[in-house]
Short mmCIF file of C-alpha atoms in Angstrom, two decimals:
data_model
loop_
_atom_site.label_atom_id
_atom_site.label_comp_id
_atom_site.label_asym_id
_atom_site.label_seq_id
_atom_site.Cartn_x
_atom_site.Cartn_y
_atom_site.Cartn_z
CA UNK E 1 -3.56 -0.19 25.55
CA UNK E 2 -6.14 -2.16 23.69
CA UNK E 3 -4.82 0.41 20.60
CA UNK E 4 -1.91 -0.81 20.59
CA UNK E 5 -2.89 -4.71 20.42
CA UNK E 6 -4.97 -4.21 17.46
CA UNK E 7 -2.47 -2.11 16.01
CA UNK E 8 -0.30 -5.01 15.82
CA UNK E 9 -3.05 -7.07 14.07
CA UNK E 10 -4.13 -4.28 11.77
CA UNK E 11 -0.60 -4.01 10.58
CA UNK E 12 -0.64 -7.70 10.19
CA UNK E 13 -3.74 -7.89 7.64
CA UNK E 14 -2.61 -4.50 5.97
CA UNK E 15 0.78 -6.55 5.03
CA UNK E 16 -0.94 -9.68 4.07
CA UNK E 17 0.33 -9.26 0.99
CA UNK E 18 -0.01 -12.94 -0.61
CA UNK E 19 0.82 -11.44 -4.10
CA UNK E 20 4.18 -10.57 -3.14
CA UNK E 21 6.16 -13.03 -5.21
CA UNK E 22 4.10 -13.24 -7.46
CA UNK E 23 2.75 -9.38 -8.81
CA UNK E 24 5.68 -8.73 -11.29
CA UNK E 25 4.44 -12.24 -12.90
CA UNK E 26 0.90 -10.97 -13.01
CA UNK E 27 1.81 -7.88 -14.58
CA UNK E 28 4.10 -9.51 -17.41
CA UNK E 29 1.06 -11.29 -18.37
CA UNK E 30 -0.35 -8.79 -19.87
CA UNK E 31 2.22 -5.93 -20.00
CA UNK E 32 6.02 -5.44 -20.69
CA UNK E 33 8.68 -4.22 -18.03
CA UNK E 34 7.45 -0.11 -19.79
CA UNK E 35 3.85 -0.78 -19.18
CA UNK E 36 5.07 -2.29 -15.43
CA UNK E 37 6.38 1.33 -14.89
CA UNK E 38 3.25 3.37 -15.84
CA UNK E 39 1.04 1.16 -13.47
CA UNK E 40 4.17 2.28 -10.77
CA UNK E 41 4.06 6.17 -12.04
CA UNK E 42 0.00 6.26 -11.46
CA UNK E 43 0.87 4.04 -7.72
CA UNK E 44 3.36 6.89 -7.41
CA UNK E 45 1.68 9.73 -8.78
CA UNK E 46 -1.42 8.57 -6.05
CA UNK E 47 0.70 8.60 -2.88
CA UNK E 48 2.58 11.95 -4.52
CA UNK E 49 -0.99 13.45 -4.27
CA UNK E 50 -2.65 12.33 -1.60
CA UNK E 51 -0.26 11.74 0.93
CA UNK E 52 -0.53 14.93 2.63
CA UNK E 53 -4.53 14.97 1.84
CA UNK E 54 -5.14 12.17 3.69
CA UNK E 55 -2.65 13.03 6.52
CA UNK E 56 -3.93 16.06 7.13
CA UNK E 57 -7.39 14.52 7.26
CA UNK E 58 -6.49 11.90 9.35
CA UNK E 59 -5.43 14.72 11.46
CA UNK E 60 -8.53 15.93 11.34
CA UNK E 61 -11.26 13.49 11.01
CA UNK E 62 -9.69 11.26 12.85
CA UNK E 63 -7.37 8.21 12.70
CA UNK E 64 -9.86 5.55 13.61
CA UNK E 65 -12.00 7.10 10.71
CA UNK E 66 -9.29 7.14 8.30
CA UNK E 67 -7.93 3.56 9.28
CA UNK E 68 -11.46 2.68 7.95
CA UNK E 69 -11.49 4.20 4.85
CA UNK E 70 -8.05 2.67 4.13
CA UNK E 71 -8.84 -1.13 4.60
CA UNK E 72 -12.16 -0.33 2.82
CA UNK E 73 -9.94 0.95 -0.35
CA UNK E 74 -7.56 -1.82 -0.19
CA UNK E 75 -10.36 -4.38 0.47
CA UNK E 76 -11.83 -2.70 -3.16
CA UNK E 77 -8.94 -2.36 -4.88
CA UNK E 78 -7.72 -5.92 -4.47
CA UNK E 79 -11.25 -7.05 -5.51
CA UNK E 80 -10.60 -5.20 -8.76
CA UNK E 81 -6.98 -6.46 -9.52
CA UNK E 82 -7.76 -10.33 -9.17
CA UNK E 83 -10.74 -9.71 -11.64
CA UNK E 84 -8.50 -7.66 -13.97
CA UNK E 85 -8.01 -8.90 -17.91
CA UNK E 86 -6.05 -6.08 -19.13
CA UNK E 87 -3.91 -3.44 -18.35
CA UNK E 88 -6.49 -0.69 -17.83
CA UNK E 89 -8.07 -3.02 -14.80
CA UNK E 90 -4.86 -3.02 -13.32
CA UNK E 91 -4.24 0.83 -13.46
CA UNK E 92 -7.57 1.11 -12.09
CA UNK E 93 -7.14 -1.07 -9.51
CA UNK E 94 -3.60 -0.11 -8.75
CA UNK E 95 -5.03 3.77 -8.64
CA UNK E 96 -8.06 2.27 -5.73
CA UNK E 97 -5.35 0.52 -3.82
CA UNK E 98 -2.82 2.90 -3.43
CA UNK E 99 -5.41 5.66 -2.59
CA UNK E 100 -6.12 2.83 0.48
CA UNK E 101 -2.07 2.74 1.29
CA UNK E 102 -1.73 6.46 1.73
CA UNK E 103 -4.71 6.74 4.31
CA UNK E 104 -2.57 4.24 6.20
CA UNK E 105 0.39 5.69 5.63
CA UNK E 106 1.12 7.92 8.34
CA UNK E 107 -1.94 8.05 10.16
CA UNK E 108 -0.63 4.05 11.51
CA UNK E 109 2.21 5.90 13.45
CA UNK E 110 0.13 9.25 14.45
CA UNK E 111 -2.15 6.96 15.83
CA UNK E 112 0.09 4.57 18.47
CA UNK E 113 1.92 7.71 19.05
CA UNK E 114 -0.86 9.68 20.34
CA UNK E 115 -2.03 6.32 22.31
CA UNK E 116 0.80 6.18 24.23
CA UNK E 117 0.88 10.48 24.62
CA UNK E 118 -2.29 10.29 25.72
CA UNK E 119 -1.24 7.36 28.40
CA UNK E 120 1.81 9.33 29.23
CA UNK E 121 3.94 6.42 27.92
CA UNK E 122 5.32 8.53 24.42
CA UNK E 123 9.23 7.47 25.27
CA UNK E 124 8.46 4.22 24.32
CA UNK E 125 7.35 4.87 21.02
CA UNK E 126 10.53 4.28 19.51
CA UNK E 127 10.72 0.62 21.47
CA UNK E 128 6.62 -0.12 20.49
CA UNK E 129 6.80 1.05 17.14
CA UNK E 130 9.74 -1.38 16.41
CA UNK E 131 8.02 -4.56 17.71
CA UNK E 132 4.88 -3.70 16.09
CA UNK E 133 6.63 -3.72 12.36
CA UNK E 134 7.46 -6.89 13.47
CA UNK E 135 4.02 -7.76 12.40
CA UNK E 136 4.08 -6.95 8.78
CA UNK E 137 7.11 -8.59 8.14
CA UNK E 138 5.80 -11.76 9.23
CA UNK E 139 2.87 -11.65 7.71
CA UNK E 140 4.39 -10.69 4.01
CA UNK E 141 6.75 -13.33 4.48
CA UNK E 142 4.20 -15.86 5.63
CA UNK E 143 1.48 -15.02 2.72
CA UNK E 144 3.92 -14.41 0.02
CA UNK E 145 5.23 -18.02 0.39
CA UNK E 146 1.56 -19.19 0.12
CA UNK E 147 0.60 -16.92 -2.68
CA UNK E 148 3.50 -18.27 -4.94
CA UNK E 149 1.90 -21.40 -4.84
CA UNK E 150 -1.78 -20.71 -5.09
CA UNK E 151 -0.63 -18.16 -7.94
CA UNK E 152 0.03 -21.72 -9.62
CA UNK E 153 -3.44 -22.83 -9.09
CA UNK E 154 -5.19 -19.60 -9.81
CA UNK E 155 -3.47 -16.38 -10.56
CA UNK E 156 -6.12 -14.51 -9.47
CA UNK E 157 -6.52 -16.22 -6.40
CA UNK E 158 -3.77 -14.02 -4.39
CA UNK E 159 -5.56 -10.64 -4.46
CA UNK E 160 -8.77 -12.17 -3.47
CA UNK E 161 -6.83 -13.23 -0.19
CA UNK E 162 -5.38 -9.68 0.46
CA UNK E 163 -8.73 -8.12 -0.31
CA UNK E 164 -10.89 -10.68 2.40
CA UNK E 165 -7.82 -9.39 4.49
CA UNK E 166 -8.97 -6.18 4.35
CA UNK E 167 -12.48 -6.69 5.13
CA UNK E 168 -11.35 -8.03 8.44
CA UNK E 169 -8.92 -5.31 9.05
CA UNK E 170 -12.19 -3.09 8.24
CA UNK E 171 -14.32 -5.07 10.84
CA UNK E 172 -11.34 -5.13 13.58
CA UNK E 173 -10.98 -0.77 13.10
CA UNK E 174 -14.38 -0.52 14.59
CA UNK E 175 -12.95 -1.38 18.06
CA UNK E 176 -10.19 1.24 17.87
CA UNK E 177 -10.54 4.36 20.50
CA UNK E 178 -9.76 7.74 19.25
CA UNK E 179 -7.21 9.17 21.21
CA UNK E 180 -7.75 12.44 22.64
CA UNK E 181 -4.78 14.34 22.02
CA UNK E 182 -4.88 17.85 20.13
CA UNK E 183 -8.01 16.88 18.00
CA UNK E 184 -9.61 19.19 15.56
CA UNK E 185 -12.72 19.21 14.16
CA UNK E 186 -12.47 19.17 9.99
CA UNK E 187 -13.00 22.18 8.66
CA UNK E 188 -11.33 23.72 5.10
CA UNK E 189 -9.32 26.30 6.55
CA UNK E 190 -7.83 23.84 9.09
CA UNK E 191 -7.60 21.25 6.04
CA UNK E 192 -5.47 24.00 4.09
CA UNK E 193 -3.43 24.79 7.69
CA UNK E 194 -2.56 21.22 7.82
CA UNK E 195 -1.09 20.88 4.33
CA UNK E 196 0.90 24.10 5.19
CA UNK E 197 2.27 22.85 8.28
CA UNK E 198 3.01 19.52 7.30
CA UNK E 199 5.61 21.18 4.93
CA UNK E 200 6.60 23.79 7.48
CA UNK E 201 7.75 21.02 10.00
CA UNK E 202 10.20 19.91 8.02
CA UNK E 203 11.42 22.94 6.88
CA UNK E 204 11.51 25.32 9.77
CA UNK E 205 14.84 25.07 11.06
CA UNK E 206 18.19 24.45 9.05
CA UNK E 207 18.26 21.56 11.53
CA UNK E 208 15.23 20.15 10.02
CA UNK E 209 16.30 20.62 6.53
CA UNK E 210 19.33 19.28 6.55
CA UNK E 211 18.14 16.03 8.39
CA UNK E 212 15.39 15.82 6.07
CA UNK E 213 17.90 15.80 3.27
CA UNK E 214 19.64 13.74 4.44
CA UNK E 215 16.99 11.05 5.16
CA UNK E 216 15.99 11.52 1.50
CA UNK E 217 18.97 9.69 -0.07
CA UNK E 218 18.69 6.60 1.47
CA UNK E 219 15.03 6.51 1.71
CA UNK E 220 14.37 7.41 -2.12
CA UNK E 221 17.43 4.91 -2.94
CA UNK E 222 15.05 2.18 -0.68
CA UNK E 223 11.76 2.99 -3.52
CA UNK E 224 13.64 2.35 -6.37
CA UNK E 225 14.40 -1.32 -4.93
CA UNK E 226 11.50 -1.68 -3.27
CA UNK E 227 8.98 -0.80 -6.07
CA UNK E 228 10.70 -2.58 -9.25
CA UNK E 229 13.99 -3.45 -9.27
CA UNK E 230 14.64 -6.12 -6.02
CA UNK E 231 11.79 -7.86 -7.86
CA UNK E 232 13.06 -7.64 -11.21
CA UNK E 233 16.80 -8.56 -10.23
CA UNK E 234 15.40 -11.82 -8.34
CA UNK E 235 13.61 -13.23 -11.95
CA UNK E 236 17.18 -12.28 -13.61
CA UNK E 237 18.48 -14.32 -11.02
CA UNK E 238 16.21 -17.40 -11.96
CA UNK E 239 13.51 -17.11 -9.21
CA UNK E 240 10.46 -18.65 -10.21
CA UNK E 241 6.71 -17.74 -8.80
CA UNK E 242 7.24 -20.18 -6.07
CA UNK E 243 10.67 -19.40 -5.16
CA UNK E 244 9.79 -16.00 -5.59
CA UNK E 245 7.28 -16.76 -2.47
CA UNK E 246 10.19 -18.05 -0.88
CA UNK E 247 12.23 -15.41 -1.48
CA UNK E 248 9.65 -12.94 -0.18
CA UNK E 249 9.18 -14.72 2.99
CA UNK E 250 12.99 -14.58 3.63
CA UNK E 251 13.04 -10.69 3.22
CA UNK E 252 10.25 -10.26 5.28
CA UNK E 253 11.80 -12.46 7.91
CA UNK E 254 14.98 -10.34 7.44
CA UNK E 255 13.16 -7.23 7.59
CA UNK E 256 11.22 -8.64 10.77
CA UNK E 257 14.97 -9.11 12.64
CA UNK E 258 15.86 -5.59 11.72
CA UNK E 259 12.90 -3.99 12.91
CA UNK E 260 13.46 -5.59 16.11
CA UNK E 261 17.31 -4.87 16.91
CA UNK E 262 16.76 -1.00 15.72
CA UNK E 263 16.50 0.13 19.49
CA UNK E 264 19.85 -2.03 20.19
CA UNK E 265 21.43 -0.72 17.23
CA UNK E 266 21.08 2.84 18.70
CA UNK E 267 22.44 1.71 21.72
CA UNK E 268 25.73 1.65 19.68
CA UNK E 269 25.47 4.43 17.12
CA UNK E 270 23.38 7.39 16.31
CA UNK E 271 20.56 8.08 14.30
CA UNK E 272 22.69 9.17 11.29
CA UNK E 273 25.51 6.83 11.72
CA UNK E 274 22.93 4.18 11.40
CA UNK E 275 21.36 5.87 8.12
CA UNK E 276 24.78 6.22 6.61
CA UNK E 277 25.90 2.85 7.33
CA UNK E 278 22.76 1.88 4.99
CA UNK E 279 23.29 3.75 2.43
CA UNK E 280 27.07 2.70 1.83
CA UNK E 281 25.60 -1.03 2.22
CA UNK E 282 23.16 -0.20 -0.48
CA UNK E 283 25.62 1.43 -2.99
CA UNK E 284 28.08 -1.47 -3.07
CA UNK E 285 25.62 -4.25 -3.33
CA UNK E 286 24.73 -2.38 -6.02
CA UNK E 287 27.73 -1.97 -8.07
CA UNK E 288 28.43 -6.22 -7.73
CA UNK E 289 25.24 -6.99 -8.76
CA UNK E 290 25.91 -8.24 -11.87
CA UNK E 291 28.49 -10.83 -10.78
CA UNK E 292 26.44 -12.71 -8.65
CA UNK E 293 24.54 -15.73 -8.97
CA UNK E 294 20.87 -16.90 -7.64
CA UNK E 295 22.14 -18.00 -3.87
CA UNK E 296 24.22 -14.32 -3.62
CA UNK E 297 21.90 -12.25 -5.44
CA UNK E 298 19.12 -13.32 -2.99
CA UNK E 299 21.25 -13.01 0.58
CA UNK E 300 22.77 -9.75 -0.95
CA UNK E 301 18.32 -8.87 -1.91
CA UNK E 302 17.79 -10.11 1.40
CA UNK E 303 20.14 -7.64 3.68
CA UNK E 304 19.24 -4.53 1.77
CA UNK E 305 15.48 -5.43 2.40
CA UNK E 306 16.55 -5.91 6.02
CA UNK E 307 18.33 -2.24 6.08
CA UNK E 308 15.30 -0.56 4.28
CA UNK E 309 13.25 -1.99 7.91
CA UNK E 310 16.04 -0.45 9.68
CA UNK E 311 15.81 2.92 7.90
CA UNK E 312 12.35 3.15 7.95
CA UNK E 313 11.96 2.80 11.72
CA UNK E 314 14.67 5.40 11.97
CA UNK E 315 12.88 8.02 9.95
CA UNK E 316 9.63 7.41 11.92
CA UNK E 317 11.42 8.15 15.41
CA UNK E 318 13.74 11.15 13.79
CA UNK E 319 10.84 12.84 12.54
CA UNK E 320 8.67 12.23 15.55
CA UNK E 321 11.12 14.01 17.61
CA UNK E 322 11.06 17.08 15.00
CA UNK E 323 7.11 17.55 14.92
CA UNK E 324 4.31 18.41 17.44
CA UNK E 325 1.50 16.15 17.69
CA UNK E 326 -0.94 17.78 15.92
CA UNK E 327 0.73 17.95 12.56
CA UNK E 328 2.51 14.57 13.34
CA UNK E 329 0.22 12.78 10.34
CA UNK E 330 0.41 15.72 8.38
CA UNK E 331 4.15 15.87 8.41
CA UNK E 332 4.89 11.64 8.16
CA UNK E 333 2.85 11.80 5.14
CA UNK E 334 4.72 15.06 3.65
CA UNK E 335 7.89 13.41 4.16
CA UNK E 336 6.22 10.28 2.49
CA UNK E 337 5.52 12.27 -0.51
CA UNK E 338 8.92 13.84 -0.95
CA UNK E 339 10.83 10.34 -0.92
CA UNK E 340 8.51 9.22 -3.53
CA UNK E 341 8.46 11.97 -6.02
CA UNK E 342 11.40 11.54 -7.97
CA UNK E 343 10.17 7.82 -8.74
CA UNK E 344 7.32 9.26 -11.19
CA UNK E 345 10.10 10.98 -13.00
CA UNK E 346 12.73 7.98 -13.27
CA UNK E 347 10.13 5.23 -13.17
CA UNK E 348 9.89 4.85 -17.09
CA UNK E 349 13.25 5.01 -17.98
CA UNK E 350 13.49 2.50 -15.38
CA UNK E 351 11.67 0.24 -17.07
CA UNK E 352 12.86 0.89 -20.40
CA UNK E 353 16.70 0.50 -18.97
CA UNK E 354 15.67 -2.53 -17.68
CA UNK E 355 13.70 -3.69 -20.83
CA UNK E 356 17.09 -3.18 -22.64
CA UNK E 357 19.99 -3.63 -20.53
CA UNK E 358 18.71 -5.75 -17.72
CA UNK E 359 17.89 -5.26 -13.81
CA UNK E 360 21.43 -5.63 -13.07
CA UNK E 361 23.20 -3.59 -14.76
CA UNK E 362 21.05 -0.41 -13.82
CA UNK E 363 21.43 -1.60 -10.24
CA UNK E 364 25.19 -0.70 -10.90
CA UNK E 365 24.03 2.88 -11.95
CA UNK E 366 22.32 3.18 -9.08
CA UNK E 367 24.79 1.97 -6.80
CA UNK E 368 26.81 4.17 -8.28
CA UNK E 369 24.38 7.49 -6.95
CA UNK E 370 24.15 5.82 -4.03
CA UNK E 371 28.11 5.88 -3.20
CA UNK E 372 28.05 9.64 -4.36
CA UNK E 373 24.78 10.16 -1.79
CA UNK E 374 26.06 8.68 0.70
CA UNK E 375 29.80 11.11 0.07
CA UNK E 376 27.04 13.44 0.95
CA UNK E 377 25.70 12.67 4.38
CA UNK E 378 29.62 11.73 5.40
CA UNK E 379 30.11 15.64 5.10
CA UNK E 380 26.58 16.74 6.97
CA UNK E 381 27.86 14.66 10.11
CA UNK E 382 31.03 15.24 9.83
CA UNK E 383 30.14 19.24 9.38
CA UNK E 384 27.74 19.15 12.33
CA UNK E 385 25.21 20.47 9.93
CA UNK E 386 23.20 17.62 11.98
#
C-alpha cells in the first residue's frame, strides 16, 4: 500500500497552490477581467485537447511515468509564471502548466484504483479516494493563506513555491510501483483505440448517457465558479490579497469536510439525489448573490466550494463503476474534457459581462441555468432514465 501513502502526499504538493488568493491579483496587473478570460480559454482549450491524449497514454505508458511528466510540467510552468512581465509569459506559462494538470488529471484516480484492484481491495475505492482529497484541500487552504501574504512581499514569490513543490512531487514519483493490472505496451493503434474507447464508455448504454448528462450540469456549473467567477465575486465583495488567502484556506477547509462525509452522505441518499441536491444549492446562491455582503458572500462562496468536493468525488466513483479498468484513465479524462468544453465558448463573454456588469450579477444568470438544469435531472430520476 506504499501507493497509496504517497498518493496522499503527491496530491498534497500537486495542490500546493500558494497563489490561490492571490492569481486573479497577478493577472489584473497586467491584464483586464477580457484578457483574464483568454489566459482561461488557452487553460481550457489545453485540458479540451489533451485530456484524453494524456489519459490514454497514461493508460499506456504508464501512470508512474505520466505522474512524472506532470509534476515536471507544473514544476516548469510555475517557473515561467513567477518570472512573467507581460501577458504573453503568462499564456505561455499558463499553456506549460495546464499541459502538467491534465497528465494528472485522471491518471491520479486510475492509478489508486488499480492499486487497490491489484490488492483485491477495489470496494474501498470509494472510502480511500475520499480521505485522500482530503489532502489537497488542506494543503490549498494552508498555502493560499501563506501566499496572500508573501504575495505582499514579492508577487512573484508564490509560483516559485508551487513550482519547488513540484520538484519534490517529481523526486517522491520515483518511488511509485506500477501496478500490474491490464497494462499495454504504447503503441499508435492502441493510442487511437484508447481515444475511441474512452468516448465509447460513456456512451455505450442509454444508462451511461443519460448519467453522463446528467453529471454534466452540475459539474460544468462547478468550472464556471471554480475558474473565474468565486474569485471574482470575493474582490466585489471587498477581499483583499490577504483575506483572499484567508478566504482560500476556508474553502479548502470546507472542501476538505466534504470530501470526507461523501461516503456518509451516501449512506442517506443516492448518487443522484446527492448531485441534485448540489445543483439546486448552486442555483439559488446564485440568484441572491447580489444582496449579500462580504461575511455572506464568503460562507455562501464557501458551501458551494464545499459541494463542488462533494460532486467531484461522486463523479469519480459513478464513473468508476461504468468503466473497465483498462480504459478507466482514458474515460476520467474524456469525461474531464466534456465538462470543460463549453467554458472556451462562454469564457470571454464571461469576462466581458463581468467587465461591465459585475461578478454578481452574472452569477444571477447563471443561477438562473442552474435552476432550469437542475428541472432537468428532477425528471431523469424521477423517469428512471437513471
Amino acid at each position: 500500500m506504499n501507493n497509496i501513502r504517497l498518493a496522499f502526499i503527491l496530491n498534497f504538493l500537486r495542490y500546493s497552490w500558494f497563489w490561490l488568493g492571490i492569481w486573479l491579483f497577478y493577472y489584473l496587473r497586467y491584464t483586464d477581467y477580457v484578457g483574464v478570460a483568454i489566459i482561461e480559454i488557452v487553460q481550457i482549450t489545453v485540458n479540451v485537447l489533451a485530456e484524453i491524449p494524456t489519459g490514454a497514454i497514461a493508460d499506456l505508458l504508464g501512470k508512474k511515468k505520466t505522474l512524472m511528466i506532470s509534476f515536471a510540467l507544473l514544476a516548469i510552468g510555475n517557473f515561467w509564471m513567477a518570472a512573467g512581465i507581460n501577458i504573453y509569459h503568462l499564456v505561455g506559462s499558463v499553456f506549460v502548466m495546464s499541459l502538467g494538470y491534465t497528465f494528472f488529471s485522471g491518471t491520479f484516480d486510475a492509478l489508486v484504483y488499480d492499486t487497490l484492484l491489484e490488492q483485491k481491495q477495489e470496494s474501498q475505492f470509494e472510502k480511500i479516494i475520499s480521505r485522500i482529497n482530503i489532502a489537497p484541500h488542506i494543503a490549498a487552504g494552508t498555502s493560499g493563506i501563506i501566499g496572500g501574504f508573501i504575495y505582499l512581499y514579492n508577487p512573484h514569490l508564490p509560483f516559485i513555491m508551487v513550482g519547488i513543490c513540484a520538484l519534490i512531487g517529481l523526486v517522491l514519483c520515483f518511488f511509485l510501483h506500477e501496478p500490474a493490472v491490464d497494462s499495454n505496451k504504447f503503441s499508435l493503434a492502441n493510442f487511437l483505440t484508447q481515444l475511441k474507447q474512452g468516448f465509447n464508455q460513456l456512451t455505450k448504454t442509454s444508462e451511461a448517457k443519460n448519467t453522463v448528462w446528467f453529471l454534466l450540469i452540475t459539474t460544468f456549473c462547478g468550472v464556471i465558479m471554480y475558474e473565474l467567477l468565486h474569485d471574482a465575486q470575493a474582490i466585489e465583495y471587498g477581499f483583499t490579497p490577504e483575506t483572499m488567502g484567508i478566504l482560500a484556506a476556508l474553502m479548502y477547509a470546507a472542501s476538505a469536510i466534504g470530501s470526507y462525509i461523501t461516503p456518509s452522505l451516501r449512506g442517506k441518499y443516492s448518487y443522484f439525489q446527492i448531485v441534485l441536491l448540489i445543483s439546486l444549492l448552486y442555483g439559488l446562491t446564485l440568484l441572491v448573490s447580489p444582496y449579500l455582503g462580504l461575511i455572506a458572500g464568503a460562507i455562501v462562496i464557501i458551501g458551494r466550494h464545499m459541494s463542488t468536493s462533494i460532486n467531484n468525488n461522486l463523479n469519480s466513483a459513478i464513473i468508476n463503476k461504468l468503466v473497465s479498468s483498462e480504459y478507466r484513465a482514458t474515460t476520467l479524462s474524456t469525461f474531464s474534457m466534456i465538462a470543460n468544453i463549453p467554458y472556451i465558448f462562454v469564457a470571454v463573454f464571461l469576462g466581458s459581462a463581468i467587465n461591465m456588469y459585475t461578478a454578481n450579477n452574472v452569477a444571477v444568470i447563471l443561477g438562473i441555468l442552474m435552476l432550469i438544469g437542475a428541472c432537468y435531472q428532477l425528471y431523469q430520476i424521477k423517469s428512471h432514465k437513471i
